[in-house]
Amino acid sequence: MQDVENIVNGQKLFLKEEYQEVFKNKQEFESNMGSVNPAKVEEIAEWTKSWDYREKNLSREAITVNPAKACQPLGAVMAALGFENTMPYVHGSHGCVSYFRTYFTRHFKEPTPCVSDSMSESSAVFGGLANMKDGLRNCNAMYKPEMIAVSTTCMAEVIGDDLNAFVQGAIDDAEGELDNTAVTYAHTPSFVGSHITGYDNMIKAILEQLNPPKSEKVLDEERINIIPGFEPYLGSLKEVKEIAASFSDKIVMIGDHEDQWNTGAGEYELYAGGTTLEEARTAINASSTISLQKYSTIQTSKTIKNKWKQGYETCNPIGLSGTDAFVVKLAELTGKEVSDELKLQRAQLVDAMQDSYPYMHGKKFAIYGDPDFLLGLVSFIVEMGGIPTHILCNNAPKKGWEADMQAIVDKSDWANECQIWPGKDLWHLRSLLFTEPVDFMIGNVYGKELYRDTNTPLIRIGFPIFDRHHLHRYSISGYKGALNLLTWITNSILDHLDEETKDTGKTDYFFDSVR
Amino acid sequence: MSEMLEELQLEAIKEVLEVYPAKAAKSRAKHLGVDSPEGVKGACDTTRSNKQTVPGVMSQRGCAYAGSKGVVWGPIKDMIHISHGPIGCGQYSRGGRRNYYTGTTGIDTFGTMNFSTDFSEKDIVFGGDTRLKKALSEIDELFPLNNGISIQSECPIGLIGDDIQAVAKKHKSESSKPTIAVSCEGFRGVSQSLGHHLANDAIRDEVMTDTSARSDFQSTPYDVAIIGDYNIGGDAWATRILLEEMGLRVIAQWTGDATYKEMAIAPKSKLNLLHCYRSMNYISRHMEQEFEIPWMEYNFFGPSNTTASLRKIAEFFGGEIVANTEAVIAKYTKMTDEVIAKYKSKLEGKKVMLYIGGLRPRHVIGAYEDLGMEIIGTGYEFGHGDDYKRTKEDLSRSTLIYDDANEYELEQFVKKLRPDLVAAGVKEKYVFQKMGLPFRQMHSWDYSGPYHGYDAFAIFAKDMDLAMNSPVWSHTKAPWDKQEVGA
């Protein structure tokens, strides 16, 4: 029973004797019915750690177990929230939107605006036009957006709704109510690609639909666009903008969702920050665009390069060399000198890397996550002398990514010890960790089950992270972001060292106070 | 006060309706109203519910898949539940409901894992049956201790016309393991509620018809089944302990911490105890009809409700169970009285607005009232008419009733009525916290709990005190900012 002086929640309540008795009785009951067999559990658990199991596991073709990816419309919602006063609108059932809002809200600990037009059986039969007609009007009246960014769900895609005709039909039907609201739309079928594909499709749609035809382009030599990509680190957006501003005030971030998920206490407002629609509508005028995530902007790049005939660059400013390349590119495009501040930041980062390298050098890492995130992270691990033993990308693009990753890995002295695993999930990773163990894992929240099973410490970097607070507020980009990465990784290694050496009188040599 | 409150509530409804276009306003007006205990016929009798959500709003509702996989089937721990279709649904519904269980995850227990057929375009074009068939055999090879597989359909499955029932049937005959296909596509119905119903239908057709586990089951006169407890934060365990102390034997937990076989033996129960009426009344009715097992609703939120429910359950069994139960009540009453003594002075008179799913918009009212708190507004994300009718019994003052309220309405209602605490879901949480309002997530117990039963009431009281009386709310207004927050 609870002690009123010391009320405990389930964590400790269930450790009390009377609850342990409840568990024991139920387990016996389950066992008597033949639901569980403890001896068999042990046998199978051991088998799942073996090379035999690994082979069977890696040859799976049909079932995905514990994936490290999400679906297209989620990315489209992030893209939409990067624009000022924009309401993401998902054409489909509201169930999907509940999931997207929940997923982002759990990661950012912030509200996530997004509406759906609540399609159901009748829409499955007759199409979703009626929903869109009512939905766009209602959304516009209630949330007063400047732009409504429509994406689709798998349902709308399977029944083949024609977005172009629907949106136009809804606008015509709205008796002028939608005339001052931009309505952009993208097809984002959930059965193609992943959340980064959806991000790409929505950014491309917004840029194409808001900008005038190429013939009306008014070239602004000094203007440069930056597209951040599917970026779960709000601090990274801030830092990239700071670096860019040190070169020119005519660098514009397209799809800047930093403020939307970083509002303060005091009052709640639906929309916060974002790229202004004016900036979005003149994106075509820029001399060039830099994408910070090559594989989150594949389709967008085609519009910029081929349709707009604009300069197009990709930089991945995670880690030292990634940031160097970004800074050099900005210097080259703007014709400006690198600022003293940036020079100092770089020097400070390298200084810190020199201070901490012994703890990362030669350590083996398993890293999983989105394609561009991995290119940056692995590059940093290699710069520090770490060994990226397993690099796992569930949503790896078919073209180009593996070769890009191999080129990074080849810079390592341990290149032949590094394995790249495109298209694999976290249950595959479990087998890899048992058969070819590493010292540390880097990835999102879902790695914590692997930590429990394999005892491999997890360093939480990536998306989503639900079970630790406020990491998304920091940067992993730029020199300061690299310093954060260095701090998190090194200190996790030191935490682990303390954990391993803390037993008094047994392991506590090396339980040092000075490092 | 009550009249003033009622006036304010009516005004709030009027104000929110003003922003909608005419058609939507007409529809929403039917879902909003005020009820009071003395009212002859109030909103609880007239509120429209279980209807299509108005398009274009930020509804807090989920879908049929969420109701079937996320709520009912997902917590059955020794089965593998495949999210059949594209990758997203399984990923977003992974581990978020805190359906606690014991077991070795990945070996004989699979509750927090995500199995998906991860559809590509090819599966949409050519159909996903072949992939599903292969997935089933891969699962059996890699997870040999699974005690069955359920196939939870995502939207495309019904649309492309896959015959998942046939695939399941074939696999069942080949593997001799339960293999159950549930057509719970997200577009079906108007909310997760239809998913609960579809899930119950599948249990009726596939689990209740499986007599193998029942044949050599040794019954006792005191066998009961817990129905509609998903063991969020351990609720079912905090429930089970009381029933066991009364002298009853819990032979099944639906579906938190459940195994397939205990579901299958439930028709051997002497009484089905139904907590979440909305999600599980269907199967309780079926068991009553088919196996003549009586069922009764109970409510384990707060000591008043828990004690009343325990007595009602005991009365059914009579004899020594009644005596045992009085002893159990006496044993815990001292503790819960102390809890109330400790927290009531800090919470008394505080006004609460609720917005939740399932049973909680009415069930938790009593728990708040045990602490002297008042409910001034409540509503269901996906309730039906009978849920609202039952709510009336729990009202003790004029209460704003909102069915399928969206984010906009909730925000306006809260601004107008100025409650001291909002208790709803994660999507709403940060909206109200930003206004400086204490908030508790009443879907997931805000990562605390359990909240069912006597021991759990102590946690509930402590959590509400933590929410209401944290110093953080006093920091919302900056010293230089004269404007009142939340205004």
Coordinates of N, CA and C in Angstrom, one line a residue, chain A residues 347-457:
Chain A
A347 N 38.6 27.8 -34.9 CA 39.8 27.5 -34.1 C 39.4 26.9 -32.7
Q348 N 38.4 27.4 -32.2 CA 37.9 26.9 -30.9 C 37.4 25.4 -31.0
L349 N 36.7 25.2 -32.1 CA 36.3 23.8 -32.3 C 37.5 22.8 -32.4
V350 N 38.4 23.3 -33.3 CA 39.6 22.4 -33.5 C 40.3 22.2 -32.2
D351 N 40.4 23.2 -31.4 CA 41.1 23.2 -30.1 C 40.4 22.1 -29.2
A352 N 39.1 22.2 -29.2 CA 38.3 21.3 -28.4 C 38.4 19.8 -28.9
M353 N 38.5 19.7 -30.3 CA 38.7 18.3 -30.8 C 40.0 17.8 -30.4
Q354 N 41.0 18.6 -30.3 CA 42.3 18.2 -29.9 C 42.3 17.8 -28.4
D355 N 41.5 18.5 -27.7 CA 41.4 18.2 -26.2 C 40.8 16.9 -26.0
S356 N 39.8 16.5 -26.8 CA 38.9 15.4 -26.5 C 39.2 14.1 -27.3
Y357 N 40.0 14.3 -28.3 CA 40.1 13.2 -29.3 C 40.4 11.8 -28.6
P358 N 41.2 11.7 -27.5 CA 41.6 10.4 -27.1 C 40.3 9.5 -26.7
Y359 N 39.3 10.2 -26.3 CA 38.1 9.4 -25.9 C 37.3 8.9 -27.1
M360 N 37.4 9.5 -28.2 CA 36.7 9.0 -29.4 C 37.5 8.2 -30.3
H361 N 38.8 8.4 -30.2 CA 39.8 7.8 -31.2 C 39.7 6.2 -31.0
G362 N 39.4 5.6 -32.1 CA 39.5 4.1 -32.1 C 38.2 3.5 -31.5
K363 N 37.3 4.3 -31.0 CA 36.0 3.8 -30.5 C 35.1 3.4 -31.7
K364 N 34.4 2.3 -31.5 CA 33.5 1.9 -32.6 C 32.1 2.4 -32.3
F365 N 31.5 2.9 -33.4 CA 30.2 3.4 -33.3 C 29.2 2.7 -34.3
A366 N 28.0 2.6 -33.8 CA 26.9 2.2 -34.8 C 26.0 3.4 -34.9
I367 N 25.8 3.9 -36.1 CA 25.0 5.2 -36.3 C 23.9 4.9 -37.2
Y368 N 22.7 5.4 -36.8 CA 21.5 5.2 -37.7 C 20.7 6.5 -37.8
G369 N 20.0 6.7 -38.9 CA 19.2 7.9 -39.1 C 19.0 8.2 -40.5
D370 N 18.5 9.4 -40.7 CA 18.2 9.9 -42.1 C 19.5 10.0 -42.9
P371 N 19.4 10.0 -44.3 CA 20.6 9.9 -45.1 C 21.6 11.1 -44.9
D372 N 21.0 12.3 -44.9 CA 21.9 13.5 -44.9 C 22.5 13.7 -43.5
F373 N 21.7 13.4 -42.5 CA 22.2 13.4 -41.1 C 23.4 12.5 -40.9
L374 N 23.2 11.3 -41.5 CA 24.3 10.3 -41.4 C 25.6 10.8 -42.1
L375 N 25.4 11.4 -43.3 CA 26.6 11.8 -44.0 C 27.4 12.8 -43.1
G376 N 26.7 13.7 -42.4 CA 27.3 14.7 -41.6 C 27.9 14.0 -40.3
L377 N 27.1 13.2 -39.7 CA 27.6 12.6 -38.4 C 28.8 11.7 -38.6
V378 N 28.7 10.8 -39.7 CA 29.8 9.9 -40.0 C 31.1 10.7 -40.3
S379 N 30.9 11.8 -41.0 CA 32.0 12.6 -41.4 C 32.7 13.1 -40.1
F380 N 31.9 13.5 -39.1 CA 32.5 14.0 -37.9 C 33.2 12.9 -37.1
I381 N 32.6 11.7 -37.0 CA 33.2 10.6 -36.3 C 34.5 10.3 -36.9
V382 N 34.6 10.3 -38.3 CA 35.9 10.0 -38.9 C 36.9 11.1 -38.6
E383 N 36.4 12.4 -38.6 CA 37.4 13.5 -38.3 C 38.0 13.3 -36.9
M384 N 37.2 12.7 -36.0 CA 37.7 12.5 -34.6 C 38.5 11.2 -34.4
G385 N 38.6 10.4 -35.5 CA 39.3 9.2 -35.3 C 38.4 8.0 -34.8
G386 N 37.1 8.3 -34.7 CA 36.3 7.2 -34.3 C 36.0 6.2 -35.5
I387 N 35.5 5.1 -35.2 CA 35.2 4.1 -36.3 C 33.7 3.9 -36.5
P388 N 33.2 4.4 -37.6 CA 31.8 4.1 -37.8 C 31.5 2.7 -38.3
T389 N 31.5 1.8 -37.4 CA 31.4 0.4 -37.7 C 30.2 0.0 -38.5
H390 N 29.0 0.4 -38.0 CA 27.8 0.2 -38.7 C 27.1 1.5 -39.0
I391 N 26.8 1.7 -40.2 CA 26.1 2.9 -40.7 C 24.8 2.5 -41.3
L392 N 23.7 2.7 -40.6 CA 22.4 2.1 -41.0 C 21.4 3.2 -41.4
C393 N 21.0 3.1 -42.6 CA 20.0 4.1 -43.2 C 18.8 3.4 -43.7
N394 N 17.7 3.4 -42.9 CA 16.5 2.7 -43.3 C 15.9 3.3 -44.6
N395 N 16.0 4.6 -44.7 CA 15.4 5.3 -45.9 C 16.5 5.8 -46.8
A396 N 17.5 5.0 -47.0 CA 18.6 5.4 -47.9 C 18.1 5.6 -49.4
P397 N 18.3 6.7 -50.0 CA 18.0 6.8 -51.4 C 18.7 5.8 -52.3
K398 N 18.1 5.3 -53.3 CA 18.7 4.3 -54.1 C 19.9 4.8 -54.9
K399 N 19.8 6.0 -55.3 CA 21.0 6.5 -56.2 C 21.9 7.4 -55.4
G400 N 23.1 7.2 -55.4 CA 24.1 8.1 -54.9 C 24.5 8.1 -53.5
W401 N 23.6 7.8 -52.6 CA 23.9 7.9 -51.2 C 25.0 7.0 -50.7
E402 N 25.0 5.7 -51.1 CA 26.0 4.8 -50.7 C 27.4 5.2 -51.1
A403 N 27.5 5.7 -52.4 CA 28.8 6.1 -52.9 C 29.2 7.4 -52.1
D404 N 28.3 8.3 -51.8 CA 28.7 9.5 -51.0 C 29.2 9.0 -49.6
M405 N 28.5 8.1 -49.1 CA 28.9 7.6 -47.7 C 30.3 6.9 -47.8
Q406 N 30.4 6.1 -48.8 CA 31.7 5.4 -49.0 C 32.9 6.3 -49.1
A407 N 32.6 7.4 -49.8 CA 33.7 8.4 -50.0 C 34.1 9.0 -48.6
I408 N 33.2 9.2 -47.7 CA 33.5 9.7 -46.4 C 34.2 8.7 -45.6
V409 N 33.7 7.4 -45.6 CA 34.3 6.4 -44.9 C 35.7 6.1 -45.3
D410 N 36.0 6.3 -46.6 CA 37.3 6.0 -47.2 C 38.4 6.9 -46.6
K411 N 37.9 8.0 -46.0 CA 38.9 8.9 -45.4 C 39.4 8.4 -44.0
S412 N 38.7 7.3 -43.5 CA 39.1 6.8 -42.2 C 40.2 5.8 -42.4
D413 N 41.1 5.7 -41.4 CA 42.1 4.7 -41.4 C 41.5 3.3 -41.2
W414 N 40.3 3.3 -40.8 CA 39.6 2.0 -40.5 C 38.6 1.7 -41.6
A415 N 38.7 2.3 -42.8 CA 37.7 2.2 -43.8 C 37.2 0.7 -44.0
N416 N 38.1 -0.2 -44.0 CA 37.7 -1.6 -44.2 C 36.9 -2.2 -43.1
E417 N 36.8 -1.5 -41.9 CA 36.1 -2.0 -40.8 C 34.7 -1.4 -40.8
C418 N 34.4 -0.5 -41.7 CA 33.1 0.2 -41.7 C 32.1 -0.4 -42.7
Q419 N 30.9 -0.6 -42.2 CA 29.9 -1.2 -43.1 C 28.7 -0.3 -43.2
I420 N 28.3 -0.2 -44.4 CA 27.1 0.7 -44.7 C 25.9 -0.2 -45.0
W421 N 24.8 0.1 -44.3 CA 23.6 -0.8 -44.4 C 22.4 0.0 -44.9
P422 N 22.3 0.2 -46.2 CA 21.1 0.9 -46.6 C 19.8 0.0 -46.6
G423 N 18.7 0.6 -46.3 CA 17.4 -0.1 -46.4 C 17.2 -1.1 -45.2
K424 N 18.1 -1.0 -44.2 CA 17.9 -2.0 -43.1 C 17.2 -1.3 -41.9
D425 N 16.6 -2.1 -41.0 CA 15.8 -1.5 -39.9 C 16.6 -1.8 -38.6
L426 N 16.0 -1.4 -37.5 CA 16.6 -1.5 -36.2 C 16.7 -2.9 -35.7
W427 N 15.8 -3.8 -36.2 CA 15.9 -5.2 -35.8 C 17.1 -5.9 -36.5
H428 N 17.4 -5.4 -37.7 CA 18.7 -5.8 -38.3 C 19.8 -5.3 -37.5
L429 N 19.8 -4.1 -37.1 CA 20.9 -3.5 -36.3 C 21.1 -4.4 -35.0
R430 N 20.0 -4.9 -34.5 CA 20.2 -5.7 -33.2 C 21.1 -6.9 -33.5
S431 N 20.9 -7.5 -34.7 CA 21.8 -8.7 -35.0 C 23.2 -8.2 -35.2
L432 N 23.3 -7.1 -35.9 CA 24.7 -6.5 -36.2 C 25.4 -6.3 -34.9
L433 N 24.7 -5.7 -33.9 CA 25.3 -5.3 -32.6 C 25.7 -6.5 -31.8
F434 N 24.9 -7.6 -31.9 CA 25.3 -8.8 -31.2 C 26.5 -9.5 -31.8
T435 N 26.5 -9.6 -33.2 CA 27.5 -10.3 -33.8 C 28.8 -9.5 -34.0
E436 N 28.7 -8.2 -34.3 CA 29.9 -7.4 -34.4 C 29.7 -6.2 -33.5
P437 N 29.9 -6.3 -32.2 CA 29.6 -5.3 -31.3 C 30.4 -4.0 -31.5
V438 N 29.8 -2.9 -31.0 CA 30.5 -1.6 -31.1 C 30.5 -1.0 -29.7
D439 N 31.2 0.1 -29.5 CA 31.3 0.7 -28.2 C 30.1 1.6 -27.9
F440 N 29.6 2.3 -28.9 CA 28.5 3.2 -28.7 C 27.6 3.2 -29.9
M441 N 26.3 3.6 -29.6 CA 25.3 3.8 -30.7 C 25.0 5.2 -30.7
I442 N 24.8 5.8 -31.9 CA 24.3 7.1 -32.0 C 23.0 7.1 -32.8
G443 N 21.9 7.6 -32.3 CA 20.7 7.6 -33.1 C 19.5 8.1 -32.2
N444 N 18.3 7.8 -32.7 CA 17.1 8.4 -32.1 C 16.6 7.5 -30.9
V445 N 15.4 7.9 -30.4 CA 14.9 7.2 -29.2 C 14.7 5.7 -29.4
Y446 N 14.4 5.3 -30.6 CA 14.1 3.9 -30.7 C 15.4 3.0 -30.5
G447 N 16.5 3.6 -30.4 CA 17.7 2.8 -30.0 C 17.7 2.4 -28.6
K448 N 16.8 2.9 -27.8 CA 16.9 2.5 -26.4 C 16.6 1.1 -26.1
E449 N 15.8 0.5 -27.0 CA 15.5 -0.9 -26.8 C 16.8 -1.8 -27.2
L450 N 17.5 -1.2 -28.1 CA 18.8 -1.9 -28.5 C 19.8 -1.8 -27.3
Y451 N 19.7 -0.6 -26.7 CA 20.6 -0.4 -25.5 C 20.3 -1.4 -24.4
R452 N 19.0 -1.6 -24.2 CA 18.5 -2.6 -23.2 C 19.0 -4.0 -23.6
D453 N 18.7 -4.4 -24.9 CA 19.0 -5.7 -25.3 C 20.5 -6.0 -25.4
T454 N 21.3 -5.1 -25.9 CA 22.7 -5.4 -26.3 C 23.7 -4.7 -25.3
N455 N 23.1 -3.9 -24.4 CA 24.0 -3.1 -23.5 C 24.9 -2.2 -24.2
T456 N 24.6 -1.8 -25.4 CA 25.4 -0.8 -26.1 C 24.9 0.6 -25.7
P457 N 25.8 1.5 -25.1 CA 25.3 2.8 -24.7 C 24.8 3.6 -25.9

